[in-house]
């Protein structure tokens, strides 16, 4: 229970820092929590060309993953058979009750989606979007 509270407080701190800097600059730290097979938040806005560190907290007692990319990327992963990820910053495996960080710089404005491609998870709603602003 104490651990969950610490995670919640850490995410609240991340959210507060993101809000405080939203008008002047884009967030460089983004916290995304996985809870009951959902990403929270499921929509994030960042700026192009700025390194963004994502802190991914899996609160669930089951495996998930956080894969971010365009339509072609997700089409590949929907058909894929890789059981684990971890060598690439845009493909992160999230074992039960773990926290992972990954840093990405989005070169061009647009929208990318992040999805958990474990069987049934995307259909359940385990997807979100990163809006990359100029
Ligand atoms: Cu999942």
PDB file of C-alpha atoms and ligand atoms in Angstrom:
ATOM      1  CA  UNK A   1       0.000   0.000   0.000  1.00  0.00           C
ATOM      2  CA  UNK A   2       2.819   2.377   0.874  1.00  0.00           C
ATOM      3  CA  UNK A   3       4.452   1.626  -2.472  1.00  0.00           C
ATOM      4  CA  UNK A   4       1.277   2.529  -4.366  1.00  0.00           C
ATOM      5  CA  UNK A   5       1.029   5.809  -2.472  1.00  0.00           C
ATOM      6  CA  UNK A   6       4.622   6.645  -3.370  1.00  0.00           C
ATOM      7  CA  UNK A   7       3.914   5.935  -7.035  1.00  0.00           C
ATOM      8  CA  UNK A   8       0.806   8.104  -6.945  1.00  0.00           C
ATOM      9  CA  UNK A   9       2.752  10.928  -5.316  1.00  0.00           C
ATOM     10  CA  UNK A  10       5.551  10.581  -7.860  1.00  0.00           C
ATOM     11  CA  UNK A  11       3.066  10.747 -10.722  1.00  0.00           C
ATOM     12  CA  UNK A  12       1.348  13.729  -9.124  1.00  0.00           C
ATOM     13  CA  UNK A  13       4.706  15.483  -8.905  1.00  0.00           C
ATOM     14  CA  UNK A  14       5.397  14.697 -12.544  1.00  0.00           C
ATOM     15  CA  UNK A  15       1.970  15.983 -13.536  1.00  0.00           C
ATOM     16  CA  UNK A  16       2.459  19.157 -11.510  1.00  0.00           C
ATOM     17  CA  UNK A  17       5.832  19.850 -13.095  1.00  0.00           C
ATOM     18  CA  UNK A  18       4.360  19.207 -16.527  1.00  0.00           C
ATOM     19  CA  UNK A  19       1.524  21.673 -15.877  1.00  0.00           C
ATOM     20  CA  UNK A  20       3.843  24.304 -14.474  1.00  0.00           C
ATOM     21  CA  UNK A  21       6.015  24.276 -17.559  1.00  0.00           C
ATOM     22  CA  UNK A  22       3.310  23.715 -20.164  1.00  0.00           C
ATOM     23  CA  UNK A  23       2.970  27.321 -21.213  1.00  0.00           C
ATOM     24  CA  UNK A  24       6.666  28.124 -21.399  1.00  0.00           C
ATOM     25  CA  UNK A  25       8.073  24.856 -22.644  1.00  0.00           C
ATOM     26  CA  UNK A  26       6.982  21.333 -23.267  1.00  0.00           C
ATOM     27  CA  UNK A  27       7.347  18.721 -20.546  1.00  0.00           C
ATOM     28  CA  UNK A  28      10.593  16.799 -20.614  1.00  0.00           C
ATOM     29  CA  UNK A  29       9.322  14.248 -18.111  1.00  0.00           C
ATOM     30  CA  UNK A  30       6.107  12.352 -18.715  1.00  0.00           C
ATOM     31  CA  UNK A  31       4.669   9.813 -16.299  1.00  0.00           C
ATOM     32  CA  UNK A  32       2.344   7.132 -17.626  1.00  0.00           C
ATOM     33  CA  UNK A  33       0.770   4.626 -15.283  1.00  0.00           C
ATOM     34  CA  UNK A  34      -0.657   1.283 -16.279  1.00  0.00           C
ATOM     35  CA  UNK A  35      -3.588   0.390 -14.057  1.00  0.00           C
ATOM     36  CA  UNK A  36      -6.272  -2.228 -14.730  1.00  0.00           C
ATOM     37  CA  UNK A  37      -4.899  -2.588 -18.264  1.00  0.00           C
ATOM     38  CA  UNK A  38      -5.243   1.090 -19.154  1.00  0.00           C
ATOM     39  CA  UNK A  39      -2.696   3.818 -19.764  1.00  0.00           C
ATOM     40  CA  UNK A  40      -3.158   6.890 -17.534  1.00  0.00           C
ATOM     41  CA  UNK A  41      -2.981   9.419 -19.088  1.00  0.00           C
ATOM     42  CA  UNK A  42      -3.836   8.152 -22.548  1.00  0.00           C
ATOM     43  CA  UNK A  43      -3.025  11.466 -24.215  1.00  0.00           C
ATOM     44  CA  UNK A  44       0.241  13.376 -23.913  1.00  0.00           C
ATOM     45  CA  UNK A  45       1.455  16.513 -25.671  1.00  0.00           C
ATOM     46  CA  UNK A  46       5.146  17.186 -26.266  1.00  0.00           C
ATOM     47  CA  UNK A  47       7.269  19.322 -28.520  1.00  0.00           C
ATOM     48  CA  UNK A  48       9.270  18.100 -31.486  1.00  0.00           C
ATOM     49  CA  UNK A  49      13.029  18.064 -31.117  1.00  0.00           C
ATOM     50  CA  UNK A  50      13.016  17.887 -27.299  1.00  0.00           C
ATOM     51  CA  UNK A  51      14.195  14.736 -25.492  1.00  0.00           C
ATOM     52  CA  UNK A  52      11.273  13.380 -23.458  1.00  0.00           C
ATOM     53  CA  UNK A  53      11.822  10.886 -20.655  1.00  0.00           C
ATOM     54  CA  UNK A  54       8.820   8.643 -20.112  1.00  0.00           C
ATOM     55  CA  UNK A  55       8.465   6.993 -16.717  1.00  0.00           C
ATOM     56  CA  UNK A  56       6.258   3.952 -17.229  1.00  0.00           C
ATOM     57  CA  UNK A  57       4.743   2.447 -14.086  1.00  0.00           C
ATOM     58  CA  UNK A  58       3.032  -0.915 -14.347  1.00  0.00           C
ATOM     59  CA  UNK A  59       0.756  -1.198 -11.311  1.00  0.00           C
ATOM     60  CA  UNK A  60      -0.824  -4.404 -12.574  1.00  0.00           C
ATOM     61  CA  UNK A  61       0.115  -7.943 -11.489  1.00  0.00           C
ATOM     62  CA  UNK A  62       0.423  -8.950 -15.177  1.00  0.00           C
ATOM     63  CA  UNK A  63       2.808  -8.220 -18.046  1.00  0.00           C
ATOM     64  CA  UNK A  64       2.252  -5.273 -20.343  1.00  0.00           C
ATOM     65  CA  UNK A  65       4.300  -3.389 -22.903  1.00  0.00           C
ATOM     66  CA  UNK A  66       4.553   0.164 -24.182  1.00  0.00           C
ATOM     67  CA  UNK A  67       5.244   0.378 -27.874  1.00  0.00           C
ATOM     68  CA  UNK A  68       5.126   3.760 -29.593  1.00  0.00           C
ATOM     69  CA  UNK A  69       5.098   4.432 -33.299  1.00  0.00           C
ATOM     70  CA  UNK A  70       3.114   5.147 -36.427  1.00  0.00           C
ATOM     71  CA  UNK A  71       0.457   3.078 -38.158  1.00  0.00           C
ATOM     72  CA  UNK A  72       2.949   0.873 -39.996  1.00  0.00           C
ATOM     73  CA  UNK A  73       4.892   0.249 -36.763  1.00  0.00           C
ATOM     74  CA  UNK A  74       1.768  -0.986 -34.975  1.00  0.00           C
ATOM     75  CA  UNK A  75       0.633  -3.091 -37.929  1.00  0.00           C
ATOM     76  CA  UNK A  76       4.002  -4.852 -37.669  1.00  0.00           C
ATOM     77  CA  UNK A  77       3.671  -5.410 -33.926  1.00  0.00           C
ATOM     78  CA  UNK A  78       0.072  -6.606 -34.126  1.00  0.00           C
ATOM     79  CA  UNK A  79       1.333  -9.428 -36.316  1.00  0.00           C
ATOM     80  CA  UNK A  80       4.544  -9.850 -34.334  1.00  0.00           C
ATOM     81  CA  UNK A  81       5.581 -12.653 -32.051  1.00  0.00           C
ATOM     82  CA  UNK A  82       8.277 -10.971 -29.930  1.00  0.00           C
ATOM     83  CA  UNK A  83       7.626 -11.930 -26.324  1.00  0.00           C
ATOM     84  CA  UNK A  84       9.811  -9.208 -24.843  1.00  0.00           C
ATOM     85  CA  UNK A  85      11.214  -5.810 -25.723  1.00  0.00           C
ATOM     86  CA  UNK A  86      13.881  -3.665 -24.200  1.00  0.00           C
ATOM     87  CA  UNK A  87      16.639  -2.976 -26.699  1.00  0.00           C
ATOM     88  CA  UNK A  88      14.906  -0.014 -28.298  1.00  0.00           C
ATOM     89  CA  UNK A  89      13.614   3.170 -26.652  1.00  0.00           C
ATOM     90  CA  UNK A  90      10.292   2.914 -28.510  1.00  0.00           C
ATOM     91  CA  UNK A  91       9.637  -0.686 -27.402  1.00  0.00           C
ATOM     92  CA  UNK A  92       9.467  -1.239 -23.652  1.00  0.00           C
ATOM     93  CA  UNK A  93       8.415  -4.405 -21.842  1.00  0.00           C
ATOM     94  CA  UNK A  94       6.674  -3.818 -18.522  1.00  0.00           C
ATOM     95  CA  UNK A  95       6.797  -6.824 -16.190  1.00  0.00           C
ATOM     96  CA  UNK A  96       4.266  -6.895 -13.348  1.00  0.00           C
ATOM     97  CA  UNK A  97       4.685  -4.145 -10.725  1.00  0.00           C
ATOM     98  CA  UNK A  98       7.737  -2.532 -12.321  1.00  0.00           C
ATOM     99  CA  UNK A  99       8.808   0.915 -13.433  1.00  0.00           C
ATOM    100  CA  UNK A 100      10.799   1.550 -16.601  1.00  0.00           C
ATOM    101  CA  UNK A 101      12.081   4.761 -18.123  1.00  0.00           C
ATOM    102  CA  UNK A 102      12.806   5.500 -21.743  1.00  0.00           C
ATOM    103  CA  UNK A 103      13.853   8.691 -23.496  1.00  0.00           C
ATOM    104  CA  UNK A 104      12.695   9.611 -26.972  1.00  0.00           C
ATOM    105  CA  UNK A 105      13.100  12.687 -29.163  1.00  0.00           C
ATOM    106  CA  UNK A 106      10.342  13.130 -31.717  1.00  0.00           C
ATOM    107  CA  UNK A 107      11.802  14.724 -34.819  1.00  0.00           C
ATOM    108  CA  UNK A 108       8.614  15.767 -36.572  1.00  0.00           C
ATOM    109  CA  UNK A 109       5.216  17.101 -35.471  1.00  0.00           C
ATOM    110  CA  UNK A 110       2.261  14.777 -35.705  1.00  0.00           C
ATOM    111  CA  UNK A 111       0.613  12.019 -33.728  1.00  0.00           C
ATOM    112  CA  UNK A 112       2.036   8.705 -32.644  1.00  0.00           C
ATOM    113  CA  UNK A 113       0.183   6.053 -30.737  1.00  0.00           C
ATOM    114  CA  UNK A 114       1.367   3.890 -27.871  1.00  0.00           C
ATOM    115  CA  UNK A 115      -0.162   0.462 -27.571  1.00  0.00           C
ATOM    116  CA  UNK A 116       0.177  -2.714 -25.545  1.00  0.00           C
ATOM    117  CA  UNK A 117       0.163  -5.526 -28.062  1.00  0.00           C
ATOM    118  CA  UNK A 118      -0.394  -8.389 -25.651  1.00  0.00           C
ATOM    119  CA  UNK A 119      -3.352 -10.436 -26.916  1.00  0.00           C
ATOM    120  CA  UNK A 120      -6.622  -8.614 -26.267  1.00  0.00           C
ATOM    121  CA  UNK A 121      -5.074  -5.610 -24.519  1.00  0.00           C
ATOM    122  CA  UNK A 122      -5.407  -3.109 -27.371  1.00  0.00           C
ATOM    123  CA  UNK A 123      -9.010  -4.185 -27.989  1.00  0.00           C
ATOM    124  CA  UNK A 124      -9.678  -3.665 -24.275  1.00  0.00           C
ATOM    125  CA  UNK A 125      -8.481  -0.071 -24.659  1.00  0.00           C
ATOM    126  CA  UNK A 126      -4.804  -0.235 -23.856  1.00  0.00           C
ATOM    127  CA  UNK A 127      -3.737   2.491 -26.260  1.00  0.00           C
ATOM    128  CA  UNK A 128      -2.934   6.183 -26.158  1.00  0.00           C
ATOM    129  CA  UNK A 129      -1.581   9.024 -28.238  1.00  0.00           C
ATOM    130  CA  UNK A 130       1.412  11.337 -28.111  1.00  0.00           C
ATOM    131  CA  UNK A 131       0.711  14.612 -29.879  1.00  0.00           C
ATOM    132  CA  UNK A 132       3.993  16.111 -31.090  1.00  0.00           C
ATOM    133  CA  UNK A 133       3.709  19.892 -31.466  1.00  0.00           C
ATOM    134  CA  UNK A 134       6.054  21.991 -33.632  1.00  0.00           C
TER     135      UNK A 134
HETATM  136 CU1  LIG B   1      -1.163  -4.817 -21.702  1.00  0.00          CU
END
